[in-house]
Amino acid sequence: MNVAIDGPAGAGKSTIARKTAYNIGYIYVDTGAIYRTLALACIRRGVSAEDEEKISSVCRNVKVELKYIDGGQVMLLDGENVNDYIRTEEVSRMTSSISVYKDVREQLIDLQRNIAANENVIMDGRDIGTFVLPNAEVKIYLTASVATRAKRRYMEQQEKGIECTIEEIEKDIEQRDYRDMNREIAPLKKADDAVEIDTSDMTIEQVTDAIEKIIKEKMS
Ligand code: DC
């Protein structure tokens, strides 16, 4: 059984997917982390986000792997655990920029499909229900207003002690939404058969309860 959760940055996908997976004993796959790992490789090599040719060459020359250690997803770049380096704003921007390229998406597709073929997974991303797992039994499209998403991200950054303003974050979210939704290959959009949930005025528990109910109904 595969569950696909798609939606824009900050809609709560990863928190909700992780929690739901834990509750029902499925494996959580964070596909954003997979793209982020490749983006980190590009940053480390000093490649510009506009240089598609060099980015394609990075794709061919690095090894991106995913492992589970103590139930947590660990991203390996050429064998090195890079979990601590892939959550910066610099990596977020680079990831959104390079994920428009065909070679980047092709490089990472098998990794995602192979995990889903062998396990019960809840996989979150942008194109899971539409492209990676078009036959997923359950598809969820999570949204929230830009204001809500910016506020959530602002609070996360505050907790980490990172200086920023809500206005900067809103602008960043709008730019990422635009890029993710308007790219040519596998853009972010709701699959026709996905259930849309607007999480703006919902708690994490309310959203996970709603998704668990949908999964249980599908299983029965
Ligand atoms: O979910 P996230 O914020 O970690 O994703 C970072 C970027 O990766 C996002 O802006 C778009 C890209 N991405 C993608 O193109 N396809 C996916 N399945 C997951 C992420």
mmCIF file of C-alpha atoms and ligand atoms in Angstrom:
data_model
loop_
_atom_site.group_PDB
_atom_site.id
_atom_site.type_symbol
_atom_site.label_atom_id
_atom_site.label_comp_id
_atom_site.label_asym_id
_atom_site.label_seq_id
_atom_site.Cartn_x
_atom_site.Cartn_y
_atom_site.Cartn_z
ATOM 1 C CA MET A 1 0.000 0.000 0.000
ATOM 2 C CA ASN A 2 1.394 3.404 -1.009
ATOM 3 C CA VAL A 3 0.238 6.792 0.216
ATOM 4 C CA ALA A 4 1.280 9.892 -1.771
ATOM 5 C CA ILE A 5 1.255 13.283 -0.076
ATOM 6 C CA ASP A 6 1.947 16.296 -2.263
ATOM 7 C CA GLY A 7 1.686 20.015 -1.730
ATOM 8 C CA PRO A 8 3.599 23.290 -1.616
ATOM 9 C CA ALA A 9 6.456 24.170 0.754
ATOM 10 C CA GLY A 10 5.293 24.711 4.324
ATOM 11 C CA ALA A 11 1.885 23.037 4.025
ATOM 12 C CA GLY A 12 2.953 20.638 6.769
ATOM 13 C CA LYS A 13 3.648 17.627 4.559
ATOM 14 C CA SER A 14 6.739 16.280 6.275
ATOM 15 C CA THR A 15 5.478 16.655 9.866
ATOM 16 C CA ILE A 16 2.157 15.102 8.965
ATOM 17 C CA ALA A 17 3.517 12.351 6.732
ATOM 18 C CA ARG A 18 6.113 11.360 9.362
ATOM 19 C CA LYS A 19 3.534 11.262 12.148
ATOM 20 C CA THR A 20 0.953 9.358 10.123
ATOM 21 C CA ALA A 21 3.591 6.834 9.011
ATOM 22 C CA TYR A 22 4.632 6.303 12.629
ATOM 23 C CA ASN A 23 1.009 5.844 13.754
ATOM 24 C CA ILE A 24 0.193 3.199 11.145
ATOM 25 C CA GLY A 25 3.627 1.518 10.933
ATOM 26 C CA TYR A 26 4.525 2.609 7.391
ATOM 27 C CA ILE A 27 7.881 3.865 6.173
ATOM 28 C CA TYR A 28 8.056 7.624 5.680
ATOM 29 C CA VAL A 29 9.923 8.758 2.566
ATOM 30 C CA ASP A 30 10.830 12.448 2.384
ATOM 31 C CA THR A 31 11.588 12.959 -1.316
ATOM 32 C CA GLY A 32 12.474 16.645 -0.780
ATOM 33 C CA ALA A 33 15.519 15.392 1.164
ATOM 34 C CA ILE A 34 16.590 13.359 -1.881
ATOM 35 C CA TYR A 35 16.483 16.452 -4.138
ATOM 36 C CA ARG A 36 18.169 18.494 -1.409
ATOM 37 C CA THR A 37 21.094 16.035 -1.330
ATOM 38 C CA LEU A 38 21.737 16.513 -5.025
ATOM 39 C CA ALA A 39 21.426 20.308 -4.574
ATOM 40 C CA LEU A 40 24.051 20.163 -1.814
ATOM 41 C CA ALA A 41 26.388 18.319 -4.182
ATOM 42 C CA CYS A 42 25.931 21.160 -6.724
ATOM 43 C CA ILE A 43 26.594 23.850 -4.085
ATOM 44 C CA ARG A 44 29.712 22.048 -2.860
ATOM 45 C CA ARG A 45 31.039 21.938 -6.407
ATOM 46 C CA GLY A 46 30.324 25.640 -6.889
ATOM 47 C CA VAL A 47 27.919 24.984 -9.773
ATOM 48 C CA SER A 48 25.469 27.755 -10.678
ATOM 49 C CA ALA A 49 21.743 26.909 -10.600
ATOM 50 C CA GLU A 50 21.470 28.172 -14.186
ATOM 51 C CA ASP A 51 24.196 25.873 -15.544
ATOM 52 C CA GLU A 52 22.090 22.888 -16.628
ATOM 53 C CA GLU A 53 25.006 21.125 -18.307
ATOM 54 C CA LYS A 54 27.215 21.187 -15.214
ATOM 55 C CA ILE A 55 24.272 20.137 -13.037
ATOM 56 C CA SER A 56 23.659 17.160 -15.359
ATOM 57 C CA SER A 57 27.315 16.250 -14.981
ATOM 58 C CA VAL A 58 27.023 16.402 -11.175
ATOM 59 C CA CYS A 59 24.019 14.063 -11.464
ATOM 60 C CA ARG A 60 26.107 11.533 -13.357
ATOM 61 C CA ASN A 61 29.066 11.731 -11.003
ATOM 62 C CA VAL A 62 27.623 11.591 -7.500
ATOM 63 C CA LYS A 63 25.887 8.816 -5.617
ATOM 64 C CA VAL A 64 22.702 9.689 -3.728
ATOM 65 C CA GLU A 65 21.470 6.953 -1.408
ATOM 66 C CA LEU A 66 18.862 6.673 1.283
ATOM 67 C CA LYS A 67 19.106 4.565 4.418
ATOM 68 C CA TYR A 68 16.982 4.080 7.497
ATOM 69 C CA ILE A 69 18.815 4.264 10.803
ATOM 70 C CA ASP A 70 16.761 3.854 14.000
ATOM 71 C CA GLY A 71 13.612 4.439 11.938
ATOM 72 C CA GLY A 72 14.885 7.776 10.586
ATOM 73 C CA GLN A 73 15.689 8.585 6.963
ATOM 74 C CA VAL A 74 19.371 9.266 6.410
ATOM 75 C CA MET A 75 20.591 10.831 3.164
ATOM 76 C CA LEU A 76 23.990 9.721 1.923
ATOM 77 C CA LEU A 77 26.015 11.730 -0.596
ATOM 78 C CA ASP A 78 28.874 9.582 -1.876
ATOM 79 C CA GLY A 79 28.593 7.617 1.347
ATOM 80 C CA GLU A 80 28.584 10.646 3.706
ATOM 81 C CA ASN A 81 25.592 11.286 5.971
ATOM 82 C CA VAL A 82 24.510 14.803 4.925
ATOM 83 C CA ASN A 83 21.297 15.148 6.970
ATOM 84 C CA ASP A 84 22.768 18.068 8.931
ATOM 85 C CA TYR A 85 23.579 20.084 5.808
ATOM 86 C CA ILE A 86 20.465 19.895 3.638
ATOM 87 C CA ARG A 87 18.018 22.118 5.571
ATOM 88 C CA THR A 88 19.556 25.548 5.025
ATOM 89 C CA GLU A 89 17.764 28.276 3.039
ATOM 90 C CA GLU A 90 20.641 28.169 0.515
ATOM 91 C CA VAL A 91 19.993 24.470 -0.103
ATOM 92 C CA SER A 92 16.190 25.103 -0.276
ATOM 93 C CA ARG A 93 16.653 27.668 -3.031
ATOM 94 C CA MET A 94 19.160 25.554 -4.962
ATOM 95 C CA THR A 95 16.875 22.515 -4.703
ATOM 96 C CA SER A 96 13.866 24.346 -6.089
ATOM 97 C CA SER A 97 16.032 25.691 -8.940
ATOM 98 C CA ILE A 98 17.699 22.421 -9.995
ATOM 99 C CA SER A 99 14.564 20.287 -9.649
ATOM 100 C CA VAL A 100 13.249 21.841 -12.878
ATOM 101 C CA TYR A 101 15.880 19.929 -14.898
ATOM 102 C CA LYS A 102 15.068 16.642 -16.653
ATOM 103 C CA ASP A 103 18.381 14.939 -15.769
ATOM 104 C CA VAL A 104 17.905 15.755 -12.081
ATOM 105 C CA ARG A 105 14.405 14.263 -11.986
ATOM 106 C CA GLU A 106 15.397 11.215 -14.032
ATOM 107 C CA GLN A 107 18.381 10.564 -11.805
ATOM 108 C CA LEU A 108 16.189 10.357 -8.694
ATOM 109 C CA ILE A 109 13.048 8.640 -9.941
ATOM 110 C CA ASP A 110 14.193 5.005 -9.591
ATOM 111 C CA LEU A 111 15.381 5.571 -6.045
ATOM 112 C CA GLN A 112 11.888 6.736 -5.084
ATOM 113 C CA ARG A 113 9.983 4.046 -7.008
ATOM 114 C CA ASN A 114 12.178 1.197 -5.735
ATOM 115 C CA ILE A 115 11.449 1.995 -2.095
ATOM 116 C CA ALA A 116 7.721 2.166 -2.763
ATOM 117 C CA ALA A 117 7.806 -1.128 -4.656
ATOM 118 C CA ASN A 118 9.217 -2.991 -1.658
ATOM 119 C CA GLU A 119 7.537 -1.356 1.363
ATOM 120 C CA ASN A 120 4.318 0.196 2.627
ATOM 121 C CA VAL A 121 5.236 3.854 2.314
ATOM 122 C CA ILE A 122 3.930 7.310 2.927
ATOM 123 C CA MET A 123 5.899 9.402 0.467
ATOM 124 C CA ASP A 124 5.794 13.178 0.402
ATOM 125 C CA GLY A 125 6.895 15.527 -2.350
ATOM 126 C CA ARG A 126 5.556 17.549 -5.263
ATOM 127 C CA ASP A 127 4.887 14.978 -7.991
ATOM 128 C CA ILE A 128 4.331 11.746 -6.077
ATOM 129 C CA GLY A 129 0.621 11.274 -6.865
ATOM 130 C CA THR A 130 0.963 12.600 -10.402
ATOM 131 C CA PHE A 131 4.228 11.087 -11.577
ATOM 132 C CA VAL A 132 6.327 8.997 -9.164
ATOM 133 C CA LEU A 133 3.514 6.758 -7.870
ATOM 134 C CA PRO A 134 0.526 7.332 -10.169
ATOM 135 C CA ASN A 135 -1.028 4.086 -8.866
ATOM 136 C CA ALA A 136 -0.739 4.980 -5.158
ATOM 137 C CA GLU A 137 -3.836 3.700 -3.348
ATOM 138 C CA VAL A 138 -4.229 6.943 -1.388
ATOM 139 C CA LYS A 139 -3.346 10.427 -2.656
ATOM 140 C CA ILE A 140 -3.498 13.526 -0.501
ATOM 141 C CA TYR A 141 -2.898 17.124 -1.610
ATOM 142 C CA LEU A 142 -2.036 19.314 1.382
ATOM 143 C CA THR A 143 -2.332 23.077 1.088
ATOM 144 C CA ALA A 144 -2.336 26.122 3.369
ATOM 145 C CA SER A 145 -2.456 29.855 2.703
ATOM 146 C CA VAL A 146 0.863 31.632 1.999
ATOM 147 C CA ALA A 147 0.387 33.661 5.211
ATOM 148 C CA THR A 148 -0.045 30.517 7.322
ATOM 149 C CA ARG A 149 2.911 28.782 5.725
ATOM 150 C CA ALA A 150 5.146 31.821 6.185
ATOM 151 C CA LYS A 151 4.127 32.109 9.836
ATOM 152 C CA ARG A 152 4.940 28.428 10.444
ATOM 153 C CA ARG A 153 8.337 28.714 8.777
ATOM 154 C CA TYR A 154 9.067 31.944 10.670
ATOM 155 C CA MET A 155 8.420 30.200 13.989
ATOM 156 C CA GLU A 156 10.655 27.271 12.981
ATOM 157 C CA GLN A 157 13.467 29.680 12.074
ATOM 158 C CA GLN A 158 13.030 31.606 15.342
ATOM 159 C CA GLU A 159 13.354 28.366 17.279
ATOM 160 C CA LYS A 160 16.595 27.639 15.439
ATOM 161 C CA GLY A 161 17.818 31.165 16.274
ATOM 162 C CA ILE A 162 17.897 32.188 12.597
ATOM 163 C CA GLU A 163 17.255 35.922 11.929
ATOM 164 C CA CYS A 164 14.593 36.618 9.288
ATOM 165 C CA THR A 165 11.357 38.522 8.686
ATOM 166 C CA ILE A 166 7.917 37.157 7.794
ATOM 167 C CA GLU A 167 7.971 39.323 4.628
ATOM 168 C CA GLU A 168 11.210 37.693 3.422
ATOM 169 C CA ILE A 169 9.810 34.233 4.054
ATOM 170 C CA GLU A 170 6.528 35.039 2.263
ATOM 171 C CA LYS A 171 8.452 36.231 -0.771
ATOM 172 C CA ASP A 172 10.618 33.115 -0.730
ATOM 173 C CA ILE A 173 7.573 30.829 -0.445
ATOM 174 C CA GLU A 174 5.812 32.608 -3.324
ATOM 175 C CA GLN A 175 8.898 32.239 -5.518
ATOM 176 C CA ARG A 176 9.286 28.554 -4.684
ATOM 177 C CA ASP A 177 5.562 27.921 -5.300
ATOM 178 C CA TYR A 178 5.825 29.632 -8.663
ATOM 179 C CA ARG A 179 8.893 27.604 -9.696
ATOM 180 C CA ASP A 180 7.492 24.292 -8.409
ATOM 181 C CA MET A 181 4.078 24.797 -10.060
ATOM 182 C CA ASN A 182 5.261 26.192 -13.384
ATOM 183 C CA ARG A 183 8.183 23.969 -14.309
ATOM 184 C CA GLU A 184 7.808 21.953 -17.489
ATOM 185 C CA ILE A 185 8.546 18.498 -16.057
ATOM 186 C CA ALA A 186 6.403 17.035 -13.269
ATOM 187 C CA PRO A 187 5.118 20.367 -11.876
ATOM 188 C CA LEU A 188 3.416 20.554 -8.508
ATOM 189 C CA LYS A 189 -0.302 20.049 -8.998
ATOM 190 C CA LYS A 190 -3.125 18.122 -7.404
ATOM 191 C CA ALA A 191 -3.646 14.682 -8.952
ATOM 192 C CA ASP A 192 -7.214 14.295 -10.251
ATOM 193 C CA ASP A 193 -7.862 11.508 -7.760
ATOM 194 C CA ALA A 194 -6.204 13.203 -4.734
ATOM 195 C CA VAL A 195 -8.122 14.386 -1.680
ATOM 196 C CA GLU A 196 -7.319 18.047 -0.985
ATOM 197 C CA ILE A 197 -6.913 19.135 2.637
ATOM 198 C CA ASP A 198 -6.388 22.808 3.527
ATOM 199 C CA THR A 199 -4.407 22.742 6.773
ATOM 200 C CA SER A 200 -4.520 26.532 7.421
ATOM 201 C CA ASP A 201 -6.924 26.238 10.344
ATOM 202 C CA MET A 202 -6.232 22.645 11.390
ATOM 203 C CA THR A 203 -3.949 21.214 14.065
ATOM 204 C CA ILE A 204 -1.409 18.514 13.198
ATOM 205 C CA GLU A 205 -3.593 15.952 15.006
ATOM 206 C CA GLN A 206 -6.685 16.947 13.042
ATOM 207 C CA VAL A 207 -4.833 16.498 9.763
ATOM 208 C CA THR A 208 -3.235 13.156 10.714
ATOM 209 C CA ASP A 209 -6.626 11.889 11.957
ATOM 210 C CA ALA A 210 -8.231 12.872 8.649
ATOM 211 C CA ILE A 211 -5.524 11.097 6.626
ATOM 212 C CA GLU A 212 -5.563 7.983 8.793
ATOM 213 C CA LYS A 213 -9.332 7.802 8.305
ATOM 214 C CA ILE A 214 -8.914 7.979 4.520
ATOM 215 C CA ILE A 215 -6.244 5.224 4.609
ATOM 216 C CA LYS A 216 -8.369 2.960 6.827
ATOM 217 C CA GLU A 217 -11.375 3.421 4.557
ATOM 218 C CA LYS A 218 -9.236 2.441 1.553
ATOM 219 C CA MET A 219 -7.966 -0.673 3.339
ATOM 220 C CA SER A 220 -11.388 -1.935 4.397
HETATM 221 O O1 DC B 1 9.753 19.319 0.402
HETATM 222 P P1 DC B 1 11.013 20.183 0.407
HETATM 223 O O2 DC B 1 10.753 21.603 0.803
HETATM 224 O O3 DC B 1 12.136 19.555 1.166
HETATM 225 O O4 DC B 1 11.478 20.233 -1.146
HETATM 226 C C1 DC B 1 12.542 21.035 -1.571
HETATM 227 C C2 DC B 1 12.427 21.298 -3.073
HETATM 228 O O5 DC B 1 12.601 20.066 -3.786
HETATM 229 C C3 DC B 1 11.119 21.857 -3.569
HETATM 230 O O6 DC B 1 11.143 23.269 -3.670
HETATM 231 C C4 DC B 1 10.904 21.227 -4.918
HETATM 232 C C5 DC B 1 11.785 20.021 -4.929
HETATM 233 N N1 DC B 1 11.060 18.750 -4.906
HETATM 234 C C6 DC B 1 10.595 18.283 -6.115
HETATM 235 O O7 DC B 1 10.751 18.944 -7.149
HETATM 236 N N2 DC B 1 9.964 17.081 -6.164
HETATM 237 C C7 DC B 1 9.764 16.361 -5.059
HETATM 238 N N3 DC B 1 9.135 15.184 -5.130
HETATM 239 C C8 DC B 1 10.213 16.843 -3.800
HETATM 240 C C9 DC B 1 10.853 18.060 -3.764
#
